[in-house]
Amino acid sequence: MAEKIFMDMPGGRKMPAVGLGTWTTDEKEVETALNAAFETGYRHIDTAFLYKNEAAIGRVINEWISSKKLKREDLFITTKLPMQAMHKDRVEKFIKTSLESLQLDYVDLYLIHGPIGTKYVEEGAPTTANIETVETDHIAIWKKLEEQVDAGRTKAIGLSNFNIRQIDRVLKSARIKPSCLQVELNVYLQQRELVKFCQQNDIVVVAYAPLGSPGFNEFLAKTGREPRKLPDVLNDKTIVKAATKHKKTNAQILLRYLLQKNIVVIPKSINPARIKENINVFDFSLDAADMKALDDLEVGEGARVFDLRVPKFMDHPEFPFPK
Ligand SMILES: NC(=O)c1ccc[n+]([C@@H]2O[C@H](COP(=O)([O-])OP(=O)(O)OC[C@H]3O[C@@H](n4cnc5c(N)ncnc54)[C@H](OP(=O)(O)O)[C@@H]3O)[C@@H](O)[C@H]2O)c1
């Protein structure tokens, strides 16, 4: 098994194979998390306009760079074009806003957050209750993303939550190919066909919710919604067995499994001990029998947590998942 601490991207660039996720991490939490992550050796941070924490992330990055503990070129920062900016005339404005918040001249990767555009709102995101979708032209938006590479505002561009048909369409018209696809991916939702398609097309796959997003119900509660019955990936008995065998934690087994498939992982944590645990995954290997046992845990669509199952989304022609 190739041990990859960095994944190769087109054009010779490299993406650290473990990054820190920051969804649902507020400004105070992100400060603690980022400091702990940088101390531990993380260099890859995943954020988004919609996470409302870019400014706090920018402050921490700025402190580390100005005190010469880190150089900008050591970092890999990803942010994303939100769904309310899914229009060719909004791409430049939104990447500039993110750069200003992050106090950066460029990001390493700029992603289209999802394939469906929603009605324009200046701040934050439309709420689930009042969501209005709009017609979404991926090709026109992609051209604008390419212009951001030309202008030096991002080193690479990519997609998130797109399906094979949608990626293929972008690939066919692209002057600068998508170099990354960020999707929900873990041992219960392995997305094998999608991963194969991306890897055959030199698109780095980044797994979000690699631990099954165990904090998802906390997020629903915070936003006034009912909890859902979620798959408990983290405590699956096959994972517990592998963890006991390798003297590692359940989370480390889940992350290592994806890394051995050349998939980048971006586990989120605000807990310094877990942040450390989640990157300490390069000193052991899962053997063929372990990998087979974990392969067999595939549930498929039933395990999808971020399913976009809002009526207005499901009626949109670019709804990306099987209905
Ligand atoms: N592109 C997209 O549409 C999209 C969607 C969702 C997520 N993402 C990105 O992917 C990142 C990861 O996804 P996620 O946050 O949904 O899920 P996740 O990383 O699978 O799980 C995060 C949850 O697991 C807990 N956790 C972290 N490490 C742990 C460990 N070692 N042991 C036990 N529990 C642990 C965290 O709690 P504590 O914080 O308390 O440790 C948090 O509740 C996000 O933060 C975001 O950056 C992208």
Tab-separated table of N, CA and C and ligand atoms in Angstrom, residues 21-23 46 51 80 113 160-161 182 208-215 234 251 266-271 274 277-278 306, ligand 1:
chain	number	residue	atom	x	y	z
A	21	GLY	N	-11.515	19.596	9.098
A	21	GLY	CA	-12.836	20.111	8.719
A	21	GLY	C	-13.283	21.150	9.730
A	22	THR	N	-14.062	22.134	9.275
A	22	THR	CA	-14.461	23.209	10.208
A	22	THR	C	-15.951	23.548	10.151
A	23	TRP	N	-16.747	22.684	9.535
A	23	TRP	CA	-18.200	22.931	9.505
A	23	TRP	C	-18.742	22.879	10.944
A	46	ASP	N	-10.094	22.959	5.781
A	46	ASP	CA	-11.265	23.045	4.916
A	46	ASP	C	-12.299	23.979	5.531
A	51	TYR	N	-19.725	28.487	6.269
A	51	TYR	CA	-19.409	28.079	7.651
A	51	TYR	C	-19.260	29.284	8.594
A	80	LYS	N	-15.130	27.637	-0.379
A	80	LYS	CA	-16.145	27.219	-1.360
A	80	LYS	C	-17.112	28.335	-1.738
A	113	HIS	N	-19.613	24.645	-3.991
A	113	HIS	CA	-20.054	23.904	-2.794
A	113	HIS	C	-21.081	22.810	-3.121
A	160	SER	N	-17.934	20.053	-5.452
A	160	SER	CA	-18.377	19.320	-4.262
A	160	SER	C	-19.833	18.921	-4.462
A	161	ASN	N	-20.157	17.722	-4.039
A	161	ASN	CA	-21.524	17.190	-4.120
A	161	ASN	C	-22.030	17.043	-5.555
A	182	GLN	N	-15.069	16.990	-3.647
A	182	GLN	CA	-15.307	16.766	-2.209
A	182	GLN	C	-16.729	16.229	-2.042
A	208	TYR	N	-15.706	14.072	2.862
A	208	TYR	CA	-16.253	14.775	4.020
A	208	TYR	C	-17.122	13.794	4.814
A	209	ALA	N	-17.357	14.138	6.075
A	209	ALA	CA	-18.027	13.209	6.999
A	209	ALA	C	-17.340	11.835	7.012
A	210	PRO	N	-16.016	11.801	7.091
A	210	PRO	CA	-15.337	10.494	7.055
A	210	PRO	C	-15.609	9.656	8.290
A	211	LEU	N	-16.086	10.319	9.368
A	211	LEU	CA	-16.432	9.578	10.597
A	211	LEU	C	-17.946	9.368	10.684
A	212	GLY	N	-18.650	9.740	9.618
A	212	GLY	CA	-20.108	9.592	9.615
A	212	GLY	C	-20.826	10.783	10.216
A	213	SER	N	-20.083	11.888	10.418
A	213	SER	CA	-20.666	13.118	10.967
A	213	SER	C	-21.488	12.879	12.244
A	214	PRO	N	-20.855	12.317	13.295
A	214	PRO	CA	-21.630	12.018	14.512
A	214	PRO	C	-22.220	13.249	15.200
A	215	GLY	N	-21.765	14.442	14.823
A	215	GLY	CA	-22.328	15.644	15.442
A	215	GLY	C	-23.537	16.202	14.684
A	234	LEU	N	-19.057	5.209	13.519
A	234	LEU	CA	-17.923	5.240	14.448
A	234	LEU	C	-17.906	4.031	15.394
A	251	ALA	N	-11.912	5.964	15.184
A	251	ALA	CA	-11.768	7.051	14.207
A	251	ALA	C	-10.524	6.824	13.339
A	266	ILE	N	-11.011	14.832	5.728
A	266	ILE	CA	-11.037	16.129	6.426
A	266	ILE	C	-11.929	16.033	7.676
A	267	PRO	N	-11.535	15.169	8.639
A	267	PRO	CA	-12.350	15.059	9.856
A	267	PRO	C	-12.412	16.387	10.586
A	268	LYS	N	-13.598	16.682	11.115
A	268	LYS	CA	-13.764	17.908	11.911
A	268	LYS	C	-13.647	17.557	13.390
A	269	SER	N	-12.897	18.351	14.125
A	269	SER	CA	-12.965	18.258	15.584
A	269	SER	C	-12.582	19.605	16.176
A	270	ILE	N	-13.170	19.874	17.346
A	270	ILE	CA	-12.754	21.076	18.083
A	270	ILE	C	-12.021	20.652	19.359
A	271	ASN	N	-11.761	19.351	19.456
A	271	ASN	CA	-11.158	18.806	20.667
A	271	ASN	C	-9.685	18.493	20.375
A	274	ARG	N	-8.583	14.862	20.084
A	274	ARG	CA	-9.095	14.176	18.882
A	274	ARG	C	-8.425	14.701	17.609
A	277	GLU	N	-5.352	12.836	17.462
A	277	GLU	CA	-5.669	11.433	17.136
A	277	GLU	C	-5.950	11.264	15.631
A	278	ASN	N	-6.683	12.215	15.066
A	278	ASN	CA	-7.136	12.065	13.679
A	278	ASN	C	-6.017	12.204	12.652
A	306	PHE	N	-25.929	13.816	4.389
A	306	PHE	CA	-26.123	15.119	3.715
A	306	PHE	C	-26.871	14.860	2.405
B	1	LIG	N1	-18.731	20.017	0.908
B	1	LIG	C1	-19.732	19.809	1.712
B	1	LIG	O1	-20.915	19.936	1.337
B	1	LIG	C2	-19.468	19.393	3.124
B	1	LIG	C3	-20.516	18.879	3.921
B	1	LIG	C4	-20.218	18.494	5.216
B	1	LIG	C5	-18.933	18.594	5.697
B	1	LIG	N2	-17.924	19.122	4.924
B	1	LIG	C6	-16.534	19.284	5.434
B	1	LIG	O2	-16.092	18.022	5.950
B	1	LIG	C7	-15.742	18.160	7.323
B	1	LIG	C8	-15.988	16.860	8.051
B	1	LIG	O3	-17.355	16.482	8.017
B	1	LIG	P1	-18.293	16.516	9.322
B	1	LIG	O4	-17.819	17.590	10.200
B	1	LIG	O5	-19.690	16.573	8.864
B	1	LIG	O6	-18.125	15.075	9.955
B	1	LIG	P2	-16.954	14.167	10.570
B	1	LIG	O7	-15.630	14.776	10.391
B	1	LIG	O8	-17.198	12.801	10.048
B	1	LIG	O9	-17.355	14.137	12.103
B	1	LIG	C9	-17.177	15.235	12.942
B	1	LIG	C10	-17.765	14.863	14.299
B	1	LIG	O10	-17.019	13.793	14.867
B	1	LIG	C11	-16.509	14.123	16.140
B	1	LIG	N3	-15.135	13.596	16.176
B	1	LIG	C12	-14.048	14.094	15.544
B	1	LIG	N4	-12.978	13.322	15.785
B	1	LIG	C13	-13.381	12.315	16.577
B	1	LIG	C14	-12.724	11.207	17.146
B	1	LIG	N5	-11.432	11.002	16.952
B	1	LIG	N6	-13.457	10.377	17.928
B	1	LIG	C15	-14.777	10.581	18.144
B	1	LIG	N7	-15.456	11.619	17.600
B	1	LIG	C16	-14.765	12.480	16.827
B	1	LIG	C17	-16.559	15.632	16.201
B	1	LIG	O11	-16.797	16.086	17.531
B	1	LIG	P3	-15.766	17.109	18.272
B	1	LIG	O12	-15.628	18.318	17.417
B	1	LIG	O13	-16.460	17.369	19.566
B	1	LIG	O14	-14.483	16.336	18.426
B	1	LIG	C18	-17.748	15.969	15.315
B	1	LIG	O15	-18.952	15.893	16.036
B	1	LIG	C19	-16.615	19.336	7.778
B	1	LIG	O16	-16.231	19.858	9.014
B	1	LIG	C20	-16.465	20.275	6.605
B	1	LIG	O17	-15.206	20.921	6.641
B	1	LIG	C21	-18.190	19.501	3.637
